[in-house]
Tab-separated table of C-alpha atoms in Angstrom:
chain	number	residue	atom	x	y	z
A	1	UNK	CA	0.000	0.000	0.000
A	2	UNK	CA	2.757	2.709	0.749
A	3	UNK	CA	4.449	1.589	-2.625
A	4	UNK	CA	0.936	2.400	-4.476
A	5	UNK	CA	1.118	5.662	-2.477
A	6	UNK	CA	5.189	6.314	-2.944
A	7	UNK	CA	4.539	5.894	-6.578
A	8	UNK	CA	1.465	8.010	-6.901
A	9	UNK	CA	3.215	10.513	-4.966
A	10	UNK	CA	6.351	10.510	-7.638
A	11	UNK	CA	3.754	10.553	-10.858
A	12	UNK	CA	2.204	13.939	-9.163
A	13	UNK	CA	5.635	15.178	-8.503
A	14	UNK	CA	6.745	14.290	-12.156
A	15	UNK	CA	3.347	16.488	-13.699
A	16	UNK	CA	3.874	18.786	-11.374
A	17	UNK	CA	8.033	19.407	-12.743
A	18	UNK	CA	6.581	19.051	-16.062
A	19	UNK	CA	3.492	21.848	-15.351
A	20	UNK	CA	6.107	24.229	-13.702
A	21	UNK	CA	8.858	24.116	-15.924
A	22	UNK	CA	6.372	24.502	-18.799
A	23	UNK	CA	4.817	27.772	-17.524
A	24	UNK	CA	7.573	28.866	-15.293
A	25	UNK	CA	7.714	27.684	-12.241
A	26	UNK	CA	7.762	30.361	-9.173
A	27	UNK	CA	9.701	30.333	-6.018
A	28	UNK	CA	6.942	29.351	-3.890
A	29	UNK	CA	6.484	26.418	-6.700
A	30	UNK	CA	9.976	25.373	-6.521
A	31	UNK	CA	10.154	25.493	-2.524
A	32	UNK	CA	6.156	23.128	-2.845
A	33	UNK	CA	8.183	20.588	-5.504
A	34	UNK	CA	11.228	20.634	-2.920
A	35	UNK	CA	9.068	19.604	0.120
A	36	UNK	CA	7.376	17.343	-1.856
A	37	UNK	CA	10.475	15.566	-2.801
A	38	UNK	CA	11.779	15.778	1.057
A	39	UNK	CA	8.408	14.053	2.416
A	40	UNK	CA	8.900	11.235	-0.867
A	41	UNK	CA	12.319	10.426	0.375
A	42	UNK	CA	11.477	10.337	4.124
A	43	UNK	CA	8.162	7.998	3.308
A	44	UNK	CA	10.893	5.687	1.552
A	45	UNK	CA	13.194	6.125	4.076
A	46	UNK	CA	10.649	4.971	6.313
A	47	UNK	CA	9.263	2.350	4.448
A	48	UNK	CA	12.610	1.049	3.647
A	49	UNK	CA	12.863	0.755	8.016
A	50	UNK	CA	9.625	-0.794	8.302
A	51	UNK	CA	10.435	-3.666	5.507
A	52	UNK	CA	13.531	-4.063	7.770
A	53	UNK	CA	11.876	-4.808	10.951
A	54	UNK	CA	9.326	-6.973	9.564
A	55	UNK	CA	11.915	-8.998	7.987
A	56	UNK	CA	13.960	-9.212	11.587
A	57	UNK	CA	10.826	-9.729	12.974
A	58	UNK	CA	10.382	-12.568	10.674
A	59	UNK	CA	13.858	-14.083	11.350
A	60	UNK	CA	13.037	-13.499	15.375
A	61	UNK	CA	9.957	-15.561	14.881
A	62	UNK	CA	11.093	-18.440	12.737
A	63	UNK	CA	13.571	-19.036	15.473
A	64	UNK	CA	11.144	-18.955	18.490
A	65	UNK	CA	9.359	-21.329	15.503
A	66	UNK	CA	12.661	-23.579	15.565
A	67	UNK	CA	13.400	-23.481	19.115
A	68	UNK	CA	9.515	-24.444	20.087
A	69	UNK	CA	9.646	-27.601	17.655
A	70	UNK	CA	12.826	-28.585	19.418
A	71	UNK	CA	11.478	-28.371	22.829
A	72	UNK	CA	8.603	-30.010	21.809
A	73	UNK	CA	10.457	-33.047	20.778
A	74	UNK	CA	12.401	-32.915	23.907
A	75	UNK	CA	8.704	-33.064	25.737
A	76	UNK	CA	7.593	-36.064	23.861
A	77	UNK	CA	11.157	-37.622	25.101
A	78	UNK	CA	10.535	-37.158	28.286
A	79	UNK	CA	6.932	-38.079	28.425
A	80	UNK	CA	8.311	-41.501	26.504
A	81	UNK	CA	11.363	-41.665	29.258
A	82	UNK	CA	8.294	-41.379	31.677
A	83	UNK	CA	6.069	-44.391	30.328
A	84	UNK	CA	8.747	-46.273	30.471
A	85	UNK	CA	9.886	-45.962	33.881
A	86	UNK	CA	6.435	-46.510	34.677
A	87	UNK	CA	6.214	-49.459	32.600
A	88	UNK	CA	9.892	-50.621	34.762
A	89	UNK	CA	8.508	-49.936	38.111
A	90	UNK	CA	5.410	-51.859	37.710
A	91	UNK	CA	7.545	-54.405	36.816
A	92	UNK	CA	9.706	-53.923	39.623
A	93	UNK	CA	6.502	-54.364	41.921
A	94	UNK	CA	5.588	-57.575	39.789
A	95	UNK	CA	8.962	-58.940	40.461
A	96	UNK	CA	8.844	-58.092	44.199
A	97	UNK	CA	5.104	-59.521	44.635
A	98	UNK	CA	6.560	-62.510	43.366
A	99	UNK	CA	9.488	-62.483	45.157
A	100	UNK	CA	7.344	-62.542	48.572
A	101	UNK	CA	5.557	-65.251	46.999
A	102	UNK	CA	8.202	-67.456	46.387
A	103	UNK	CA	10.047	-66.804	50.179
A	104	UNK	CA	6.201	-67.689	51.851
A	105	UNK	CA	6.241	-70.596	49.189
A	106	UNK	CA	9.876	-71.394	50.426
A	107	UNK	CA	8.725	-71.260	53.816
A	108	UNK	CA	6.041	-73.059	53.914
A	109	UNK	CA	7.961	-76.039	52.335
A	110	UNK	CA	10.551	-75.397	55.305
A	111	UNK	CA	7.810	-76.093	58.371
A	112	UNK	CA	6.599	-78.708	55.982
A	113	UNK	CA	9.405	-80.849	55.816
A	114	UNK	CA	10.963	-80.118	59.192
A	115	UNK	CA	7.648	-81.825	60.432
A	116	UNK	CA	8.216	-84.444	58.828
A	117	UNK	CA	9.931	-87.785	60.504
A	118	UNK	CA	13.486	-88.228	60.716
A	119	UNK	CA	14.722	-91.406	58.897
């Protein structure tokens, strides 16, 4: 939109040259074309800055882009890490279920045979 207007701005500056130089231009002309000119060049100064920090801003963003995708992958690491250690410790209380299991087992046999007769 400021390029439409920067243009339109030159194409009224360029007819007005043309108009002034054709007729004469007067000092108060010359000093209009003159600020004119000066208010051209500081829109595409300006425009020129703006296009600047968009694009930085653009940059900025595709690396908060970047650096979220990373830390998302990190996430699902950890929340795999974390099913998995789940997954161990109800293993671990599998094993140790079974472990009291076999010692009553064990136990049991040991009262069970030392009742027994002595050949």
């Amino acid at each position: 939109m400021k390029l439409i207007k920067i243009d339109l701005q030159l194409t009224v500056l360029g007819l007005l040259i043309i108009g002034l130089t054709s007729c004469g231009p007067s000092k108060e002309e010359l000093a209009h074309v003159a600020d004119l000119q000066a208010s051209i060049e500081a829109a595409e100064a300006e425009f020129n800055r703006t296009e600047k920090e968009v694009a930085d801003r653009r940059k900025a963003n595709d690396e908060l882009e970047r650096k979220a995708a990373e830390l998302h992958g990190q996430l699902r690491g950890l929340e795999d890490n974390a099913d998995e250690q789940e997954r161990v410790n109800q293993a671990v209380e599998k094993l140790r279920e079974t472990l009291a299991e076999v010692k009553a087992s064990q136990k049991a046999i040991e009262e069970a045979m030392s009742s027994l007769p002595k050949s």
